Amino acid sequence: PKMKEDNCLHAALICLGMLCYSHAVTTEKLNHARPSLHGHHEKGKEGQVLHRSKRGWVWNQFFVIEEYTGPDPVLVGRLHSDIDSGDGNIKYILSGEGAGIIFVIDDKSGNIHATKTLDREERAQYTLTAQAVDRNTNRPLEPPSEFIVKVQDINDNPPEFLHENYHANVPERSNVGTSVIQVTASDADDPTYGNSAKLVYSILEGQPYFSVEAQTGIIRTALPNMDREAKEEYHVVIQAKDMGGHMGGLSGTTKVTITLTDVNDNPPKFPQSVYQMSVSEAAVPGEEVGRVKAKDPDIGENGLVAYSIIDGDGVDMFEITTDYETQEGVVKLKKLLDFETKKSYSLKVEAANVHIDPKFISNGPFKDTVTVKVSVEDADEPPVFLKPSYIFEVQENAASGTVVGKVHAKDPDAANSAIRYSIDRHTDLERYFIINAEDGNIKTIKALDREEIAWHNISVFAVEVHKQHQEAKVPVAIKVVDVNDNAPKFAAAYEAFVCENARSNQQFITISADDKDDSANGPRFIFSLPPEIIHNPNFTLRDNRDNTASVLVRREGFSRQKQDLYLLPIVISDGGLPPLSSTNTLTIRVCGCDSNGSLLSCNAEAYMLNAGLSTGALVAILTCIVILLVIVVLFVTLKRQKKEPLIVFEEEDVRENIITYDDEGGGEEDTEAFDIATLQNPDGINGFIPRKDIKPEYQYMPRPGLRPAPNSVDVDDFINTRIQEADNDPTAPPYDSIQIYGYEGRGSVAGSLSSLESATTDSDLDYDYLQNWGPRFKKLADLYGSKDTFDDDS
């Protein structure tokens, strides 16, 4: 049925277009003499000037409906000229936008058709140009004329919102009609034709909380006192419908999420009326006791709560702070507790909003109170000294066992356990003091010296007898009171100088004193001379009464030759009770001075030498004596070097040596042979060295018959005889010498005895005599004496 209605509508529009065309043609015929609007003349194709003639037809615009889907092309209109007699000599030509593609013309009849479906939202109108020409010559019969083809709109586009989803906020408790947000939709249809683009807004979801204005799309609140704490978020669906909202119009929807923002419309509230807490009496200030919390359904700064203690007997003992992360009130200990004194406390705590909205002040008061009861728990506490520290005094040099003072501690618990005392030996390494474990009396063990240690700082422990882990510690400072036990002495090792030409009553030195005792037993110092020399003829003393004294010359004229050194005893007394004094000796030297009193020399010997030799003469004499002594020493040394020594040295011993070689020696040039000289003469170790000028006490006579015959060729017998003589001679050391050679030398006259090169080197020596040397040389005789036999065999 809808398609039938559309086709009927299209046909009606076509008829309407044709009527407009016929009316236009009729009007043109009636106005046949009216000139063209394009000018007076135009140029043709051949360049000739064509005078504008009267037009036989004219039109303004044609209409064609959009979205036409019929089987045949839509007739847009017909072009016809008065000069067209119907014989077919006139040809109609169409050009311009969409000509030949969208719009086609019948060149004979002038009918224009639309070959494609048109969309007004894509293009609303087309500008075309029509012209009538001679079919044979293509000569324009009339000037070209423009016309417009408008696409007629139909309601084919639904409304569309700018956003698919909207988000908006509105405070809770807002008045009815409070604007929340405006939503806007658009329609692509022609707003100037019909109601296709006339939109009307309505709310599909969200009643009865919100409403929307039909013409503007503004969403407003529709209910009073909407509570965020009851419902925070709402989902609203808005519809926009064209055709003025009438039936048959198209529509579009959008979703709007509306959130109620919080306002401070709820006061804080404690969930209970009383909180019970407990704390140990051993807790330290600042320790947390417990927490309370008032609930406020508001959020953000509207839900901030501050806590305070407004009343109760524990106001001075406890405090409360706010934990803004958890919105809790933290009760903390403010002072130390004592279970034995008070076992419980009561607090009145208030919770109030930090920020209050004046609009909702009538909902108040925005605060709440609660009672907090705190019970104190008993704890096993260590002993407590009556004082935080003790200061005692004791005189120095007091006898051992003198009482210094007494400390006292008690058990704060109800049990009131007994206390035992002790001294921390790390604070009394020298063990000057001892304490009574039961009553806390501190006594000295040995005498104290203020000048050595003026203050003793020790620590005393107090522990419960039955609970050794409960311990307390207190510092004890002991001042050693000074006693006048040190006599004053010279402040320095004074040594005075007085001129030989000193005048009477001339001051030449000022002295002061020092006392190790305290100022009460020290200055003021009194200086004086001993009674026995109070009338000293040489010097006198004057007390300056400022802890110094001046020494003056009593007479004139001193002589270094007679006496160059004086010792003056001086008595110094202190101001103690009783006073102590000491005698100190002042050394005074007599010196030579010039007329201005400047020291020249204080040496008495130098003064005496002036009468004899000068210093230069003495130096010259001493130099000569030293030179003579050096000459004598050199002479004696040279004389001793020339004298022949009386000791018999090894290199001068001409007696026979028996040399035993363990290996092949290095010859005469071997300087690395190890000579065991100690084995040659062991008597030399004990300091006994034979003397050449002393005849031996024993003369050894060789045994008859042991010496071999002079012409004997038995070397073995000769060697054995010499060994026996050496072994049996009591006056001669064993001259057996073992020579060890480190290498084989060069240049030996005898040459090498090695047999390594015997097979390769010819020798001219004749070794036949080795046959006569006995059995010990038989091996050598066999090796070297059989040469001829070897040669003969070969």
CSV table of C-alpha atoms in Angstrom, one decimal, residues 609-610 612-625:
chain,number,residue,atom,x,y,z
A,609,LEU,CA,140.9,33.7,81.0
A,610,ASN,CA,141.2,37.3,80.0
A,612,GLY,CA,146.1,34.8,80.5
A,613,LEU,CA,145.7,33.5,77.0
A,614,SER,CA,143.1,34.6,74.6
A,615,THR,CA,140.6,32.3,73.0
A,616,GLY,CA,142.4,32.3,69.7
A,617,ALA,CA,145.7,31.2,71.3
A,618,LEU,CA,144.0,28.3,73.1
A,619,VAL,CA,142.4,27.1,69.8
A,620,ALA,CA,145.7,27.1,68.0
A,621,ILE,CA,147.4,25.1,70.8
A,622,LEU,CA,144.7,22.5,70.8
A,623,THR,CA,144.9,22.2,67.0
A,624,CYS,CA,148.7,21.5,67.1
A,625,ILE,CA,148.2,18.8,69.8
